[in-house]
Coordinates of C-alpha atoms in Angstrom, one line a residue:
M1 CA 63.3 76.1 42.4
I2 CA 62.4 78.4 39.5
D3 CA 58.6 78.9 39.0
A4 CA 58.1 78.7 35.2
T5 CA 54.3 79.2 35.5
P6 CA 54.4 82.9 34.5
L7 CA 56.0 82.0 31.2
L8 CA 53.4 79.2 30.7
R9 CA 50.6 81.6 31.6
T10 CA 51.7 84.0 28.9
Y11 CA 52.0 81.2 26.4
S12 CA 48.6 79.9 27.5
R13 CA 46.8 83.1 26.7
W14 CA 48.4 83.1 23.2
R15 CA 47.6 79.4 22.6
G16 CA 44.1 79.9 23.8
R17 CA 43.4 82.6 21.2
Q18 CA 45.0 80.3 18.5
L19 CA 42.8 77.4 19.5
A20 CA 39.7 79.5 19.4
R21 CA 40.5 80.4 15.8
L22 CA 41.0 76.9 14.5
D23 CA 38.7 75.6 11.8
P24 CA 38.5 71.9 12.7
A25 CA 38.0 70.6 9.1
A26 CA 40.5 72.9 7.5
V27 CA 43.2 72.2 10.1
Q28 CA 42.7 68.4 10.0
E29 CA 42.9 68.3 6.2
R30 CA 46.0 70.4 6.3
E31 CA 47.6 68.0 8.9
L32 CA 46.7 65.0 6.7
L33 CA 48.3 66.5 3.6
K34 CA 51.5 67.3 5.5
L35 CA 51.7 63.7 6.6
V36 CA 51.1 62.5 3.0
R37 CA 53.8 64.8 1.6
R38 CA 56.3 63.7 4.2
A39 CA 55.7 60.0 3.6
A40 CA 55.3 60.2 -0.2
R41 CA 58.7 58.6 -0.9
T42 CA 58.4 55.8 1.6
R43 CA 57.4 52.3 0.6
F44 CA 53.9 52.9 2.0
G45 CA 53.6 56.2 0.2
R46 CA 54.5 54.7 -3.1
D47 CA 52.2 51.7 -2.6
H48 CA 49.3 54.0 -2.0
G49 CA 49.9 56.8 -4.6
F50 CA 50.6 59.5 -2.0
D51 CA 51.8 61.8 -4.8
A52 CA 48.3 62.0 -6.2
I53 CA 46.5 62.7 -2.9
R54 CA 45.0 66.2 -2.7
S55 CA 42.2 65.9 -0.2
V56 CA 40.7 63.8 2.6
A57 CA 38.5 62.0 0.0
D58 CA 41.6 61.1 -2.1
F59 CA 43.3 59.6 1.0
Q60 CA 40.2 57.6 2.0
A61 CA 39.9 56.2 -1.5
R62 CA 43.5 55.1 -1.7
V63 CA 44.3 54.0 1.9
P64 CA 42.1 51.4 3.4
V65 CA 41.5 51.1 7.2
R66 CA 43.8 48.5 8.7
S67 CA 44.4 46.9 12.0
H68 CA 47.8 47.2 13.8
E69 CA 48.3 43.5 13.0
A70 CA 47.8 44.1 9.3
L71 CA 50.3 47.1 9.2
W72 CA 52.7 45.0 11.3
T73 CA 52.5 42.0 9.0
R74 CA 52.8 43.8 5.7
Y75 CA 55.1 46.7 6.5
W76 CA 56.9 46.6 9.8
Q77 CA 57.6 43.0 10.7
P78 CA 59.6 42.0 7.5
S79 CA 62.4 44.4 8.4
F80 CA 61.9 44.9 12.2
P81 CA 63.6 46.4 14.0
I82 CA 65.3 48.4 11.2
L83 CA 62.5 50.4 9.6
D84 CA 64.2 52.7 7.0
N85 CA 61.8 54.6 4.8
V86 CA 59.1 52.0 5.2
T87 CA 56.1 54.1 6.4
W88 CA 57.9 57.2 7.5
P89 CA 61.1 58.8 6.1
G90 CA 64.3 57.9 7.8
R91 CA 64.8 55.2 10.5
V92 CA 62.4 54.7 13.3
P93 CA 64.4 55.1 16.5
Y94 CA 61.9 53.9 19.1
F95 CA 59.1 51.4 19.5
A96 CA 56.6 51.7 22.2
V97 CA 55.7 48.2 23.6
T98 CA 52.1 47.7 24.6
S99 CA 51.2 45.4 27.5
G100 CA 49.2 42.8 25.5
T101 CA 47.1 41.9 28.6
T102 CA 43.8 41.7 26.8
S103 CA 44.8 40.1 23.5
G104 CA 47.8 38.2 24.8
K105 CA 49.9 39.7 22.0
T106 CA 52.7 42.2 22.5
K107 CA 52.6 45.1 20.0
Y108 CA 55.4 47.3 18.8
I109 CA 54.3 50.9 17.9
P110 CA 56.7 53.1 15.9
V111 CA 57.7 56.3 17.7
T112 CA 59.6 58.9 15.7
P113 CA 61.1 62.2 16.7
E114 CA 58.1 64.0 15.2
M115 CA 55.8 61.8 17.3
I116 CA 57.8 62.7 20.5
A117 CA 57.4 66.4 19.6
S118 CA 53.7 65.9 19.0
N119 CA 53.3 64.3 22.4
K120 CA 55.1 67.2 24.0
R121 CA 52.9 69.7 22.4
A122 CA 49.8 67.8 23.6
A123 CA 51.2 67.7 27.1
V124 CA 51.8 71.4 27.1
D125 CA 48.2 71.9 25.9
V126 CA 47.0 70.0 29.0
M127 CA 48.7 72.7 31.1
V128 CA 47.3 75.4 28.8
H129 CA 43.7 74.2 29.4
H130 CA 44.3 74.0 33.1
L131 CA 45.6 77.6 33.4
L132 CA 42.9 79.0 31.1
N133 CA 40.4 77.5 33.5
H134 CA 42.3 78.3 36.7
P135 CA 44.4 81.4 36.1
A136 CA 45.8 81.6 39.6
A137 CA 47.2 78.0 39.5
R138 CA 51.0 77.5 39.7
P139 CA 51.6 74.0 38.3
L140 CA 55.2 74.7 37.3
S141 CA 56.2 76.1 40.8
G142 CA 57.3 72.5 41.7
K143 CA 58.0 69.2 40.0
T144 CA 55.9 67.0 37.7
F145 CA 55.8 63.4 39.0
M146 CA 55.3 60.9 36.1
L147 CA 54.3 57.6 37.5
G148 CA 55.3 55.4 34.6
G149 CA 57.1 52.3 33.6
S150 CA 60.8 51.6 33.6
T151 CA 63.1 53.8 31.5
D152 CA 65.4 50.8 31.0
L153 CA 64.9 50.5 27.3
V154 CA 65.8 47.4 25.2
E155 CA 68.3 47.9 22.3
E156 CA 66.6 46.1 19.4
A157 CA 69.4 47.2 17.0
P158 CA 72.1 49.9 17.0
G159 CA 70.2 53.2 17.5
V160 CA 66.8 51.5 17.9
L161 CA 65.3 51.1 21.3
S162 CA 62.0 49.7 22.6
G163 CA 60.1 49.9 25.9
D164 CA 57.3 51.6 27.8
L165 CA 56.1 54.9 26.2
S166 CA 56.7 56.8 29.4
G167 CA 60.3 55.4 29.4
I168 CA 60.8 56.6 25.9
A169 CA 59.5 60.0 26.8
M170 CA 61.9 60.3 29.7
H171 CA 64.8 59.0 27.5
A172 CA 64.1 61.7 24.9
Q173 CA 63.5 64.4 27.5
S174 CA 65.6 67.6 27.1
A175 CA 68.3 68.0 29.7
W176 CA 67.0 71.3 30.9
M177 CA 63.6 69.7 31.8
R178 CA 65.0 67.0 34.1
P179 CA 65.3 69.2 37.2
F180 CA 61.6 69.9 36.9
G181 CA 60.6 66.2 36.7
F182 CA 60.4 63.3 39.1
P183 CA 61.5 60.5 39.6
P184 CA 65.2 60.8 38.9
T185 CA 66.9 58.4 36.5
D186 CA 68.2 56.0 39.2
I187 CA 64.6 55.3 40.3
A188 CA 63.0 55.5 36.9
L189 CA 65.3 52.7 35.7
I190 CA 64.0 50.2 38.3
A191 CA 62.0 47.4 36.7
D192 CA 60.7 45.8 39.9
W193 CA 57.4 47.6 40.3
E194 CA 56.8 46.7 44.0
K195 CA 60.3 47.9 44.9
K196 CA 59.9 51.0 42.7
L197 CA 56.6 52.0 44.4
D198 CA 58.1 51.8 47.8
I199 CA 61.0 54.0 46.9
L200 CA 58.8 56.4 45.0
A201 CA 56.4 56.7 48.0
R202 CA 59.3 57.5 50.4
R203 CA 61.3 59.8 48.1
A204 CA 58.3 61.8 46.9
L205 CA 57.4 62.9 50.4
D206 CA 60.4 65.2 50.4
E207 CA 59.9 66.6 46.9
P208 CA 57.9 69.7 45.9
I209 CA 55.4 67.8 43.7
T210 CA 52.8 70.0 42.1
V211 CA 51.6 67.8 39.2
L212 CA 51.1 64.0 39.3
T213 CA 50.4 62.0 36.1
G214 CA 49.6 58.3 35.7
T215 CA 47.1 55.5 35.5
P216 CA 44.4 55.9 38.2
S217 CA 44.8 52.4 39.7
W218 CA 48.5 52.8 40.3
M219 CA 48.2 56.4 41.5
L220 CA 45.8 55.1 44.2
I221 CA 48.3 52.5 45.4
L222 CA 50.9 55.3 45.5
F223 CA 48.6 57.6 47.5
D224 CA 47.8 54.8 50.0
R225 CA 51.5 54.0 50.6
M226 CA 52.3 57.7 51.0
E227 CA 49.4 58.2 53.4
A228 CA 50.7 55.4 55.6
L229 CA 54.2 57.0 55.7
S230 CA 53.1 60.7 56.2
G231 CA 50.9 60.3 59.2
D232 CA 48.6 63.3 59.8
R233 CA 50.2 65.6 57.3
P234 CA 49.2 65.5 53.6
P235 CA 51.8 63.4 51.7
L236 CA 51.9 65.9 48.7
P237 CA 50.9 69.2 50.3
R238 CA 51.8 71.3 47.2
L239 CA 50.0 69.0 44.7
E240 CA 47.8 71.1 42.4
L241 CA 46.9 68.9 39.5
V242 CA 46.4 65.2 38.9
V243 CA 46.4 64.2 35.2
H244 CA 44.7 60.9 34.6
G245 CA 43.7 58.8 31.6
G246 CA 43.6 55.4 30.1
V247 CA 40.6 54.0 32.0
S248 CA 37.1 55.3 33.0
W249 CA 37.5 57.9 35.8
D250 CA 34.0 57.2 37.1
L251 CA 35.1 54.1 39.0
Y252 CA 37.9 56.0 40.6
R253 CA 36.5 59.5 41.3
A254 CA 35.1 58.8 44.8
R255 CA 38.2 56.9 45.9
F256 CA 40.5 59.8 44.8
R257 CA 38.4 62.4 46.6
P258 CA 39.9 62.0 50.1
H259 CA 43.4 62.2 48.7
L260 CA 42.8 65.2 46.6
E261 CA 41.0 67.1 49.4
R262 CA 44.1 67.0 51.6
S263 CA 46.0 69.2 49.1
G264 CA 43.1 70.8 47.2
A265 CA 44.4 69.3 43.9
L266 CA 42.3 69.4 40.8
T267 CA 42.0 66.7 38.1
R268 CA 42.3 66.9 34.3
E269 CA 41.6 63.9 32.0
V270 CA 43.6 63.1 28.9
Y271 CA 43.1 60.5 26.1
P272 CA 46.6 59.0 25.6
A273 CA 47.5 56.2 23.3
S274 CA 50.8 54.7 22.3
E275 CA 50.0 55.8 18.7
G276 CA 49.5 59.5 19.8
F277 CA 47.7 61.8 22.2
I278 CA 44.2 62.1 20.9
A279 CA 42.4 64.6 23.2
S280 CA 42.4 66.3 26.6
A281 CA 39.9 68.1 28.8
D282 CA 39.7 71.8 28.0
R283 CA 36.7 72.5 30.3
G284 CA 35.4 70.8 33.5
D285 CA 35.3 67.2 34.6
A286 CA 33.0 65.0 32.4
E287 CA 32.4 67.8 29.9
G288 CA 34.2 66.1 27.1
L289 CA 37.8 66.0 25.8
R290 CA 38.9 68.4 23.1
L291 CA 40.3 66.7 20.0
Y292 CA 43.9 67.6 19.2
L293 CA 43.7 69.1 15.7
D294 CA 47.1 70.5 14.9
T295 CA 49.7 68.2 16.6
G296 CA 50.6 66.0 13.7
L297 CA 47.6 63.6 13.8
F298 CA 44.8 63.0 11.4
L299 CA 41.8 61.2 13.0
E300 CA 38.9 59.3 11.4
F301 CA 35.9 57.8 13.0
V302 CA 34.0 54.7 11.9
P303 CA 30.5 54.0 13.1
L304 CA 30.4 50.9 15.2
E305 CA 27.8 49.2 13.0
D306 CA 30.4 49.5 10.1
L307 CA 33.1 47.6 11.9
G308 CA 34.0 44.5 9.9
S309 CA 32.9 46.1 6.6
D310 CA 35.3 46.0 3.7
Q311 CA 34.5 49.6 3.0
P312 CA 33.4 51.2 6.3
T313 CA 32.0 54.8 6.4
R314 CA 34.8 57.1 7.5
H315 CA 34.0 60.3 9.2
W316 CA 36.5 63.0 10.2
A317 CA 36.4 66.5 11.8
G318 CA 34.5 67.8 8.8
T319 CA 31.7 65.2 9.0
I320 CA 31.4 63.9 12.5
E321 CA 28.0 63.8 14.3
T322 CA 27.2 64.0 18.0
G323 CA 25.6 61.1 19.8
V324 CA 27.1 58.4 17.6
D325 CA 29.4 55.7 18.8
Y326 CA 32.6 55.6 16.6
A327 CA 35.7 53.5 16.5
V328 CA 38.8 55.7 16.2
V329 CA 41.2 55.5 13.2
I330 CA 44.6 57.3 13.3
S331 CA 47.2 58.5 10.9
S332 CA 50.3 60.1 12.5
C333 CA 53.7 61.5 12.1
A334 CA 55.1 58.1 13.3
G335 CA 54.2 56.6 9.9
I336 CA 50.9 55.1 11.0
F337 CA 48.2 55.4 8.4
A338 CA 44.5 54.7 8.7
C339 CA 45.1 52.3 11.6
M340 CA 42.3 51.2 13.9
L341 CA 43.2 52.4 17.4
G342 CA 40.9 50.1 19.2
D343 CA 39.0 52.7 21.2
T344 CA 35.3 53.8 20.9
V345 CA 34.2 57.4 21.4
R346 CA 31.1 59.5 21.2
F347 CA 31.2 63.3 20.3
V348 CA 29.3 65.8 22.5
D349 CA 30.4 68.9 20.4
R350 CA 31.5 69.4 16.8
D351 CA 33.2 72.8 16.9
P352 CA 35.5 72.4 18.5
P353 CA 35.2 68.6 18.5
R354 CA 34.8 67.2 22.0
L355 CA 34.4 63.5 22.8
L356 CA 33.7 61.1 25.5
I357 CA 35.6 57.8 25.6
T358 CA 33.0 55.0 25.6
G359 CA 35.4 52.0 25.7
R360 CA 37.4 49.8 23.4
T361 CA 36.4 47.8 20.3
S362 CA 37.8 44.8 22.2
Y363 CA 35.6 45.9 25.1
M364 CA 32.5 45.4 23.1
L365 CA 30.8 42.3 24.6
S366 CA 28.6 40.5 22.1
A367 CA 29.1 36.8 22.5
F368 CA 25.3 36.3 22.3
G369 CA 24.3 39.4 20.2
E370 CA 23.9 41.7 23.2
H371 CA 26.3 44.4 21.8
L372 CA 27.3 45.9 25.1
I373 CA 29.9 48.7 24.9
G374 CA 32.4 49.7 27.6
D375 CA 30.6 52.7 29.1
E376 CA 27.4 50.6 29.4
I377 CA 29.2 47.9 31.4
D378 CA 30.9 50.6 33.5
H379 CA 27.5 52.2 34.2
G380 CA 26.1 48.8 35.2
I381 CA 28.9 48.2 37.6
E382 CA 28.6 51.6 39.2
A383 CA 24.8 51.2 39.5
A384 CA 25.2 47.8 41.2
A385 CA 27.9 49.2 43.5
A386 CA 25.6 52.1 44.6
A387 CA 22.7 49.7 45.1
T388 CA 24.7 47.5 47.5
G389 CA 26.8 50.2 49.2
R390 CA 30.1 48.7 48.0
V391 CA 33.1 50.3 46.3
V392 CA 34.4 48.4 43.3
T393 CA 38.1 48.6 42.9
E394 CA 38.6 46.4 39.8
Y395 CA 36.5 44.1 37.6
T396 CA 36.7 42.0 34.5
V397 CA 33.8 40.4 32.5
G398 CA 33.8 37.7 29.9
P399 CA 31.4 35.3 28.2
V400 CA 30.7 31.7 29.4
L401 CA 29.4 29.7 26.5
P402 CA 26.6 27.1 26.9
D403 CA 28.1 23.7 27.7
A404 CA 25.2 21.6 26.4
A405 CA 22.2 21.8 24.1
G406 CA 19.3 23.7 25.7
H407 CA 21.7 25.5 28.1
L408 CA 22.1 29.3 28.1
G409 CA 25.4 31.2 28.0
H410 CA 25.9 34.1 30.3
H411 CA 28.4 36.8 31.4
R412 CA 30.7 36.2 34.3
F413 CA 31.9 39.2 36.3
I414 CA 35.0 38.9 38.4
V415 CA 34.7 41.8 40.8
E416 CA 37.0 43.2 43.5
V417 CA 35.6 45.5 46.2
E418 CA 36.9 47.4 49.2
G419 CA 36.6 45.5 52.4
D420 CA 35.3 42.0 53.0
V421 CA 34.1 39.8 50.1
P422 CA 30.3 40.3 50.0
D423 CA 28.0 37.5 51.3
A424 CA 25.5 35.6 49.1
E425 CA 22.6 38.0 49.7
T426 CA 24.7 41.1 48.7
S427 CA 26.1 39.2 45.7
A428 CA 22.5 38.4 44.6
R429 CA 21.5 42.1 45.0
F430 CA 24.6 43.2 43.1
A431 CA 23.9 40.9 40.2
D432 CA 20.2 41.9 40.0
A433 CA 21.1 45.6 40.0
L434 CA 23.7 45.0 37.4
D435 CA 21.3 43.1 35.2
R436 CA 18.6 45.8 35.5
A437 CA 21.1 48.6 34.7
L438 CA 22.4 46.8 31.6
S439 CA 18.8 46.2 30.4
E440 CA 17.9 49.8 30.9
R441 CA 20.9 51.0 28.9
N442 CA 20.9 48.5 26.0
D443 CA 17.9 47.2 24.1
D444 CA 19.8 44.2 22.6
Y445 CA 20.8 43.1 26.1
R446 CA 17.2 43.5 27.4
A447 CA 15.9 41.5 24.5
H448 CA 18.3 38.6 25.1
R449 CA 17.5 38.6 28.8
T450 CA 13.7 38.8 28.4
D451 CA 12.2 35.5 29.7
G452 CA 15.7 34.1 29.8
T453 CA 15.5 33.0 26.2
G454 CA 18.8 34.4 24.9
M455 CA 21.2 34.4 27.8
G456 CA 21.3 33.8 31.5
P457 CA 21.7 36.3 34.3
P458 CA 25.1 37.7 35.2
D459 CA 27.3 35.3 37.3
L460 CA 29.0 37.3 40.0
R461 CA 32.3 36.1 41.4
F462 CA 33.8 38.4 44.1
V463 CA 37.5 38.1 44.9
P464 CA 39.4 39.5 47.9
P465 CA 41.2 42.8 47.9
G466 CA 44.5 42.6 46.0
A467 CA 43.4 39.6 43.9
F468 CA 43.7 41.6 40.6
R469 CA 47.0 43.0 41.6
D470 CA 48.3 39.5 42.2
W471 CA 46.9 38.4 38.8
M472 CA 48.7 41.3 37.1
R473 CA 51.9 40.3 38.8
L474 CA 51.4 36.7 37.6
K475 CA 51.1 38.0 34.0
G476 CA 54.2 40.2 34.4
K477 CA 52.0 43.4 34.0
L478 CA 52.5 45.3 37.3
G479 CA 52.8 49.0 37.1
G480 CA 53.4 51.6 34.5
Q481 CA 50.7 51.9 31.8
H482 CA 49.4 48.4 32.4
K483 CA 45.7 48.2 33.2
V484 CA 43.4 45.4 34.2
P485 CA 41.4 44.3 31.1
R486 CA 37.7 45.2 31.6
V487 CA 36.4 42.8 29.0
M488 CA 37.9 39.4 27.9
N489 CA 36.1 38.6 24.7
D490 CA 37.9 35.4 23.9
P491 CA 36.1 32.6 25.8
E492 CA 39.2 30.5 26.0
R493 CA 41.4 33.3 27.3
F494 CA 38.7 34.2 29.8
A495 CA 38.4 30.5 30.9
A496 CA 42.1 30.6 31.5
M497 CA 41.8 33.7 33.5
C498 CA 39.1 32.1 35.7
R499 CA 41.4 29.2 36.3
E500 CA 44.2 31.6 37.3
F501 CA 41.8 33.1 39.9
G502 CA 41.1 29.6 41.2
M503 CA 37.6 29.4 39.7
D504 CA 35.8 26.7 37.7
P505 CA 35.7 28.2 34.1
D506 CA 32.2 26.8 33.6

């Protein structure tokens, strides 16, 4: 097949020079004002006086930060699925459906043609960064394998479709791009994830796959199945690049290494969301993800201590600080304005802005005032795994509230590891190492654990290999972009999850 890498390499050099010249604050303010002008005649624009907005400060004074639920209730739900000039001009043709595993609620995220174009630009920039770092690479000499959900979209109304974001992307894909992609439509349409994985594993062995993208947990299962089929030869011998995102890579890095070494493939992290692509790695692994400044998004950042405030402090590219944990707020060319994304980040550079993903606002665990964030919990799990010589494949943590006066609440960790379920001694060492790691990282946690006065020690419950996968199947969340929830904040939902795993919720 045609190798389009030389064309991309030429574009990458030009795009690299363009990115180097961008002034983050000026570009982001310009993107915001473009969004405001486009949406000025919509219902949302009229409600918020978009005609009078001339600056970031004007926007922040007129448009409050809202949750998705608040935008849905006030603006989208009343006329769903027909959104004509509600928050974006014209009719919204697509809705990305989120999994709802953590909250139990399915969300519909508007996707416009402008948003699809934004996502495509972001995807091209991933390749740009890869080629600028590895000029000899040839990622477009073969096919790009998108391991996503079904492309069998639901017709909500004439001309209005909903479904998995990866399915929407494939549905809107230009005809000339299809020969460069995998899987073909007949496989992409399959909704049965187990059947689809088996077919993908077999068919991909005969394809010239050079790029693989997807959620790490499902890519690992694919690799395992392909390895079993391919015998001694590498299953994807031409694989050059694995693009991953959506969950912490630290828990998966070691498990991917044997698969990647067989082909010499490299990895590149992205920060995708149904509301827009936020950032991607422009340097090496774990060096931060570069914020997308000029792709039709305007991004704000609220310090975590301001969450819940009626008037939170709102930083943006012109005012961000490094080393501060922020919640992400997005405005986009899909007609989403000042919406809490649900993620938490910490900047490591300001110009250009580079960030680390530290978790989700729903992944903040503070049932007892301990204020643990996602990366602290991930670090604790990694430290405990290293201390016991085990490899953690999945985990979920939730609060167990005291059941009587004088009793202490605690965290319960449901953990899946490779191999046999650990014995009682290993479990105790794992729990102790986890407790110490969390105490070292978080002063509030340490204070609550001191002398056992605020909360009890972690309660470890190990489950056999495949248990989380079975649970995801039970919830109808196998495959695609679905991910195991790391934190279950709602005690009742967590108790229900424990029962579904066959555990006493207390």
